[in-house]
Amino acid sequence: MLPHAQAHNARIVTVNRRDYPGTKPYPPEELALLQPPAPDATTSELEMLLEFSRHRGQELLAFLAELVRERGIPPANPAENKGGIVVAGWSMGMLWMNALLGSLETSDKEEGGVDLSKYLRRVIIHGASDNYVITLAVNDTHRISDGASFLFGLPRPADDYQPMIHPEQFDPVTGLDWVGGYFSHGDTVDTLVRRTHDTDPLPTTRRMTQEEMTKTVDFQPGAPGGSDQLFVAAGYRTGLFGKLWEDAFPLPEQRQEAWQNIEVRFVWCDRSIWEATHAAWWVQAQVAEARAKGKRVRNVTTLRFRGANHFVSLWHIRGGRQRKD
């Protein structure tokens, strides 16, 4: 997106999550929330994880307020599709987007002296979770998405494969090839390809130089005992991810009108790992069902990139074209 930003009058700000290069590490009290509670604790593990998630949502809101205050962001103008802020989380960063959406109604609308409801225009969920390349981006233009089904707390289909929540399935030799591969999926859950990527084209990571890998990959937070690994393992075990989406998606009557018009965009890449397609189908079905029943839900839209995989944002490395519907 960076080479195209100026032509579209867009300002792009890329932000790494805590524990990634250039950021402040989590303090001990935050990391303690990712550990199982003591046997005599009065707080459950799920409550601790929800508190951790709320902190992440509040942290993002504080950052956005600072961005508006310090950088002169113009108010959102949804009718003309310009102004304001579009915030996006890629890969596991989608959890931060759900945490942000779930934090809106309990936060101070005047965050840091800034009425963020006048600036936050769209939230984009981008990225199937994996154990390898994880970032968070805040942009004031469109961003692509590829959300994994387990990060929504969806029921797992038979013979599922996901090394981040099933460490015994992880093979360090083929793990990067899997998440960076291209898959030819069918039209049903049963025909979603779980493990074996196509041989043409080769996985994105196989076509990257060592310099490119060094610039874009950091293993530590996703390694055993890292903050991302702890959060994902505990979140999946406790059902946290389903709870975060449940708090982010609906619009109960008591919610503040100021936040009603924020669009949630789910953009998926149809040759990504199977969970991305699984999640896209489920989101589309959930939105359709809610609307058919007259439920008040967020304005959720989906966008499909044909021929793209999970690393579509690195497509420029070797050239190529995708088609979007």
Short mmCIF file of C-alpha atoms in Angstrom, two decimals:
data_model
loop_
_atom_site.label_atom_id
_atom_site.label_comp_id
_atom_site.label_asym_id
_atom_site.label_seq_id
_atom_site.Cartn_x
_atom_site.Cartn_y
_atom_site.Cartn_z
CA MET A 1 0.00 0.00 0.00
CA LEU A 2 2.84 2.40 0.71
CA PRO A 3 3.74 3.00 -2.97
CA HIS A 4 0.08 3.80 -3.73
CA ALA A 5 -0.72 5.99 -0.72
CA GLN A 6 0.11 9.38 -2.17
CA ALA A 7 -1.94 8.83 -5.31
CA HIS A 8 -4.99 8.10 -3.14
CA ASN A 9 -4.33 10.93 -0.70
CA ALA A 10 -3.92 8.39 2.08
CA ARG A 11 -1.78 8.49 5.19
CA ILE A 12 -0.59 5.07 6.34
CA VAL A 13 0.63 4.38 9.85
CA THR A 14 1.94 0.89 10.60
CA VAL A 15 2.10 -0.16 14.23
CA ASN A 16 3.65 -3.27 15.73
CA ARG A 17 1.96 -4.93 18.66
CA ARG A 18 3.65 -5.18 22.04
CA ASP A 19 6.69 -7.48 22.16
CA TYR A 20 7.51 -6.87 18.49
CA PRO A 21 10.46 -4.75 17.32
CA GLY A 22 10.25 -1.08 18.23
CA THR A 23 7.56 -1.50 20.90
CA LYS A 24 7.50 -1.49 24.67
CA PRO A 25 7.32 -5.07 26.02
CA TYR A 26 4.33 -6.07 28.10
CA PRO A 27 4.89 -5.25 31.77
CA PRO A 28 4.86 -8.20 34.21
CA GLU A 29 1.33 -7.42 35.43
CA GLU A 30 -0.02 -7.73 31.87
CA LEU A 31 1.83 -10.99 31.19
CA ALA A 32 0.43 -12.35 34.45
CA LEU A 33 -3.06 -12.12 32.92
CA LEU A 34 -2.00 -14.68 30.29
CA GLN A 35 -1.06 -17.29 32.89
CA PRO A 36 -3.56 -19.74 34.44
CA PRO A 37 -4.86 -18.40 37.77
CA ALA A 38 -3.70 -19.88 41.04
CA PRO A 39 -5.88 -22.64 42.53
CA ASP A 40 -7.17 -20.27 45.23
CA ALA A 41 -7.76 -17.34 42.88
CA THR A 42 -11.15 -15.64 42.90
CA THR A 43 -10.84 -14.57 39.25
CA SER A 44 -11.33 -17.10 36.45
CA GLU A 45 -8.94 -17.53 33.55
CA LEU A 46 -11.55 -16.19 31.13
CA GLU A 47 -12.02 -13.06 33.25
CA MET A 48 -8.25 -12.49 33.25
CA LEU A 49 -8.11 -12.83 29.47
CA LEU A 50 -11.06 -10.49 29.03
CA GLU A 51 -9.23 -7.93 31.15
CA PHE A 52 -6.12 -8.35 29.00
CA SER A 53 -8.26 -7.86 25.88
CA ARG A 54 -9.95 -4.76 27.30
CA HIS A 55 -6.54 -3.29 27.98
CA ARG A 56 -5.57 -3.85 24.35
CA GLY A 57 -8.77 -2.17 23.12
CA GLN A 58 -8.25 0.81 25.41
CA GLU A 59 -4.61 1.01 24.35
CA LEU A 60 -5.64 1.24 20.71
CA LEU A 61 -8.25 3.89 21.43
CA ALA A 62 -5.67 5.96 23.31
CA PHE A 63 -3.30 5.65 20.36
CA LEU A 64 -5.97 6.74 17.89
CA ALA A 65 -6.82 9.74 20.05
CA GLU A 66 -3.15 10.72 20.09
CA LEU A 67 -3.00 10.30 16.32
CA VAL A 68 -5.93 12.67 15.86
CA ARG A 69 -4.60 15.15 18.39
CA GLU A 70 -1.00 15.23 17.22
CA ARG A 71 -1.35 14.70 13.46
CA GLY A 72 -4.42 16.69 12.50
CA ILE A 73 -6.57 13.85 11.16
CA PRO A 74 -9.71 15.23 9.46
CA PRO A 75 -13.10 13.95 10.71
CA ALA A 76 -14.61 10.95 8.96
CA ASN A 77 -16.83 11.55 5.94
CA PRO A 78 -18.36 8.11 5.20
CA ALA A 79 -20.64 9.48 2.48
CA GLU A 80 -17.62 10.45 0.40
CA ASN A 81 -15.46 7.58 1.67
CA LYS A 82 -12.73 9.83 2.97
CA GLY A 83 -11.38 11.39 6.13
CA GLY A 84 -11.17 9.86 9.56
CA ILE A 85 -9.35 6.65 10.41
CA VAL A 86 -9.67 3.11 9.14
CA VAL A 87 -8.01 0.77 11.59
CA ALA A 88 -6.98 -2.75 10.57
CA GLY A 89 -5.50 -5.78 12.26
CA TRP A 90 -3.77 -8.46 10.21
CA SER A 91 -3.48 -12.12 11.20
CA MET A 92 -3.81 -12.46 14.96
CA GLY A 93 -4.26 -8.68 15.00
CA MET A 94 -7.94 -9.28 14.23
CA LEU A 95 -8.36 -10.04 17.93
CA TRP A 96 -7.25 -6.49 18.66
CA MET A 97 -9.92 -5.24 16.25
CA ASN A 98 -12.61 -7.22 18.08
CA ALA A 99 -11.28 -5.94 21.40
CA LEU A 100 -11.45 -2.37 20.08
CA LEU A 101 -15.02 -2.78 18.85
CA GLY A 102 -16.05 -4.38 22.13
CA SER A 103 -14.45 -1.52 24.09
CA LEU A 104 -16.24 1.33 22.34
CA GLU A 105 -19.37 1.40 24.46
CA THR A 106 -17.56 1.18 27.78
CA SER A 107 -14.88 3.72 26.89
CA ASP A 108 -14.94 7.46 27.35
CA LYS A 109 -16.10 8.88 24.02
CA GLU A 110 -13.88 11.86 24.75
CA GLU A 111 -10.69 9.74 24.81
CA GLY A 112 -7.77 12.02 25.60
CA GLY A 113 -9.89 15.07 24.83
CA VAL A 114 -10.80 13.70 21.36
CA ASP A 115 -14.30 12.54 20.36
CA LEU A 116 -13.21 9.44 18.46
CA SER A 117 -16.75 8.73 17.27
CA LYS A 118 -16.21 11.57 14.78
CA TYR A 119 -13.03 10.00 13.40
CA LEU A 120 -13.24 6.19 13.50
CA ARG A 121 -14.77 5.28 10.14
CA ARG A 122 -14.04 1.61 9.49
CA VAL A 123 -12.52 -1.40 11.25
CA ILE A 124 -10.99 -4.08 9.05
CA ILE A 125 -10.28 -7.65 10.10
CA HIS A 126 -7.25 -8.85 8.19
CA GLY A 127 -5.51 -12.15 8.56
CA ALA A 128 -5.71 -15.82 9.44
CA SER A 129 -3.81 -16.42 12.64
CA ASP A 130 -0.53 -18.22 12.52
CA ASN A 131 2.55 -18.63 14.64
CA TYR A 132 4.99 -16.87 12.40
CA VAL A 133 4.31 -13.41 10.98
CA ILE A 134 1.99 -11.25 13.08
CA THR A 135 1.54 -7.46 12.89
CA LEU A 136 -1.04 -4.76 13.48
CA ALA A 137 -1.55 -1.87 11.12
CA VAL A 138 -3.50 1.37 11.51
CA ASN A 139 -4.30 2.90 8.15
CA ASP A 140 -6.47 5.68 6.76
CA THR A 141 -7.26 3.74 3.60
CA HIS A 142 -8.55 0.26 2.72
CA ARG A 143 -6.76 -2.81 4.05
CA ILE A 144 -7.22 -6.48 3.25
CA SER A 145 -8.36 -9.20 5.60
CA ASP A 146 -8.05 -12.94 5.95
CA GLY A 147 -9.54 -13.96 9.30
CA ALA A 148 -9.16 -17.45 10.75
CA SER A 149 -12.20 -19.31 11.97
CA PHE A 150 -10.71 -20.32 15.31
CA LEU A 151 -10.20 -16.63 16.12
CA PHE A 152 -13.99 -16.24 15.95
CA GLY A 153 -14.50 -19.17 18.31
CA LEU A 154 -16.19 -21.24 15.60
CA PRO A 155 -16.84 -24.97 16.02
CA ARG A 156 -14.00 -26.98 14.53
CA PRO A 157 -14.77 -29.24 11.56
CA ALA A 158 -13.56 -32.82 11.48
CA ASP A 159 -9.84 -33.39 10.76
CA ASP A 160 -9.00 -29.74 11.40
CA TYR A 161 -5.38 -28.63 11.15
CA GLN A 162 -3.99 -25.58 12.93
CA PRO A 163 -0.51 -25.84 14.46
CA MET A 164 -0.99 -22.79 16.65
CA ILE A 165 -3.72 -24.44 18.71
CA HIS A 166 -2.48 -28.00 18.12
CA PRO A 167 1.28 -27.76 18.73
CA GLU A 168 1.68 -31.48 18.15
CA GLN A 169 0.77 -30.84 14.51
CA PHE A 170 3.55 -28.32 14.01
CA ASP A 171 6.50 -29.25 11.83
CA PRO A 172 9.18 -26.51 11.92
CA VAL A 173 10.34 -27.44 8.42
CA THR A 174 6.97 -27.13 6.71
CA GLY A 175 5.21 -24.67 9.05
CA LEU A 176 6.14 -21.52 7.16
CA ASP A 177 5.37 -23.20 3.85
CA TRP A 178 1.89 -24.01 5.14
CA VAL A 179 0.92 -20.53 6.24
CA GLY A 180 2.59 -18.94 3.19
CA GLY A 181 1.23 -21.46 0.72
CA TYR A 182 -1.46 -21.34 -1.95
CA PHE A 183 -4.41 -23.74 -1.62
CA SER A 184 -7.06 -24.77 -4.14
CA HIS A 185 -10.17 -25.14 -1.98
CA GLY A 186 -13.51 -26.60 -2.94
CA ASP A 187 -16.94 -25.11 -2.29
CA THR A 188 -17.80 -27.02 0.88
CA VAL A 189 -16.21 -27.40 4.30
CA ASP A 190 -15.35 -30.99 3.47
CA THR A 191 -13.37 -29.88 0.41
CA LEU A 192 -11.33 -27.19 2.16
CA VAL A 193 -7.72 -28.31 1.83
CA ARG A 194 -6.35 -28.67 5.35
CA ARG A 195 -2.62 -29.34 4.95
CA THR A 196 -1.17 -29.69 1.45
CA HIS A 197 -0.49 -26.45 -0.39
CA ASP A 198 -0.16 -26.24 -4.17
CA THR A 199 3.26 -26.48 -5.79
CA ASP A 200 2.53 -23.67 -8.24
CA PRO A 201 3.05 -21.00 -7.20
CA LEU A 202 5.47 -21.83 -4.44
CA PRO A 203 4.68 -20.53 -0.94
CA THR A 204 5.43 -16.83 -0.55
CA THR A 205 8.08 -17.55 2.06
CA ARG A 206 9.94 -19.82 -0.38
CA ARG A 207 10.19 -16.89 -2.80
CA MET A 208 11.49 -14.39 -0.25
CA THR A 209 15.15 -13.63 0.19
CA GLN A 210 16.81 -13.92 3.58
CA GLU A 211 16.88 -10.12 3.78
CA GLU A 212 13.13 -9.96 3.16
CA MET A 213 12.50 -12.62 5.80
CA THR A 214 14.61 -10.75 8.33
CA LYS A 215 12.65 -7.55 7.72
CA THR A 216 9.20 -9.13 8.04
CA VAL A 217 9.42 -12.11 10.42
CA ASP A 218 9.80 -12.21 14.19
CA PHE A 219 9.34 -15.60 15.83
CA GLN A 220 9.64 -14.75 19.52
CA PRO A 221 6.06 -13.68 20.48
CA GLY A 222 4.60 -16.73 18.72
CA ALA A 223 7.14 -19.20 20.09
CA PRO A 224 6.22 -21.41 23.07
CA GLY A 225 5.92 -19.16 26.11
CA GLY A 226 5.74 -15.98 24.01
CA SER A 227 2.95 -13.49 24.65
CA ASP A 228 1.08 -14.25 21.41
CA GLN A 229 1.35 -18.01 21.90
CA LEU A 230 0.10 -17.76 25.50
CA PHE A 231 -2.80 -15.52 24.49
CA VAL A 232 -3.92 -17.72 21.60
CA ALA A 233 -3.61 -20.98 23.51
CA ALA A 234 -5.50 -19.67 26.54
CA GLY A 235 -8.03 -17.78 24.43
CA TYR A 236 -8.90 -20.85 22.42
CA ARG A 237 -9.06 -23.06 25.52
CA THR A 238 -11.41 -20.74 27.43
CA GLY A 239 -13.70 -19.67 24.58
CA LEU A 240 -12.46 -16.07 24.75
CA PHE A 241 -12.43 -15.54 20.99
CA GLY A 242 -16.11 -16.29 20.57
CA LYS A 243 -16.86 -13.91 23.43
CA LEU A 244 -14.82 -11.10 21.82
CA TRP A 245 -16.71 -11.47 18.53
CA GLU A 246 -20.05 -11.62 20.35
CA ASP A 247 -19.22 -8.30 22.01
CA ALA A 248 -18.02 -6.73 18.75
CA PHE A 249 -20.69 -7.82 16.27
CA PRO A 250 -24.17 -6.96 17.63
CA LEU A 251 -25.66 -3.55 18.32
CA PRO A 252 -27.91 -3.89 21.37
CA GLU A 253 -30.40 -1.10 21.94
CA GLN A 254 -28.43 0.36 24.82
CA ARG A 255 -25.34 1.03 22.74
CA GLN A 256 -24.37 4.62 22.10
CA GLU A 257 -25.66 6.00 18.83
CA ALA A 258 -22.31 7.69 18.25
CA TRP A 259 -20.68 4.39 17.36
CA GLN A 260 -23.51 2.91 15.27
CA ASN A 261 -22.16 3.76 11.82
CA ILE A 262 -18.70 2.21 12.05
CA GLU A 263 -18.30 -0.29 9.23
CA VAL A 264 -16.61 -3.63 9.80
CA ARG A 265 -15.00 -5.00 6.66
CA PHE A 266 -13.91 -8.61 6.36
CA VAL A 267 -11.74 -9.19 3.31
CA TRP A 268 -10.55 -12.70 2.56
CA CYS A 269 -8.08 -14.35 0.24
CA ASP A 270 -9.44 -17.51 -1.34
CA ARG A 271 -6.12 -19.34 -1.70
CA SER A 272 -5.09 -18.76 1.88
CA ILE A 273 -5.11 -21.51 4.53
CA TRP A 274 -8.46 -23.26 4.92
CA GLU A 275 -9.48 -21.33 8.04
CA ALA A 276 -9.70 -18.06 6.11
CA THR A 277 -12.35 -19.41 3.73
CA HIS A 278 -14.12 -21.19 6.59
CA ALA A 279 -14.32 -17.92 8.54
CA ALA A 280 -15.48 -15.89 5.52
CA TRP A 281 -18.37 -18.25 4.82
CA TRP A 282 -19.38 -18.19 8.47
CA VAL A 283 -19.27 -14.39 8.74
CA GLN A 284 -21.38 -14.03 5.59
CA ALA A 285 -23.93 -16.54 6.90
CA GLN A 286 -24.06 -14.93 10.34
CA VAL A 287 -24.62 -11.46 8.90
CA ALA A 288 -27.35 -12.71 6.54
CA GLU A 289 -29.13 -14.59 9.32
CA ALA A 290 -29.01 -11.64 11.71
CA ARG A 291 -30.38 -9.27 9.10
CA ALA A 292 -33.12 -11.71 8.11
CA LYS A 293 -34.23 -11.85 11.75
CA GLY A 294 -34.19 -8.08 12.03
CA LYS A 295 -31.39 -8.00 14.59
CA ARG A 296 -29.38 -4.82 15.08
CA VAL A 297 -25.84 -5.63 14.05
CA ARG A 298 -22.86 -3.71 12.79
CA ASN A 299 -22.54 -2.85 9.12
CA VAL A 300 -20.38 -5.83 8.13
CA THR A 301 -19.21 -6.16 4.53
CA THR A 302 -16.98 -8.77 2.93
CA LEU A 303 -14.51 -8.56 0.06
CA ARG A 304 -12.92 -11.55 -1.69
CA PHE A 305 -9.49 -11.49 -3.29
CA ARG A 306 -9.25 -14.28 -5.86
CA GLY A 307 -5.94 -16.05 -6.26
CA ALA A 308 -4.41 -14.40 -3.20
CA ASN A 309 -2.94 -16.13 -0.16
CA HIS A 310 -2.33 -15.06 3.43
CA PHE A 311 0.74 -13.05 2.44
CA VAL A 312 -1.00 -11.06 -0.27
CA SER A 313 0.50 -7.90 1.26
CA LEU A 314 3.93 -9.21 0.18
CA TRP A 315 2.78 -9.87 -3.39
CA HIS A 316 4.95 -7.01 -4.67
CA ILE A 317 8.04 -8.98 -3.74
CA ARG A 318 7.79 -11.19 -6.80
CA GLY A 319 5.08 -9.45 -8.81
CA GLY A 320 1.64 -10.74 -9.61
CA ARG A 321 -2.03 -9.86 -9.91
CA GLN A 322 -5.15 -10.76 -8.01
CA ARG A 323 -8.79 -10.14 -8.82
CA LYS A 324 -11.22 -8.89 -6.20
CA ASP A 325 -14.99 -9.23 -6.15
#
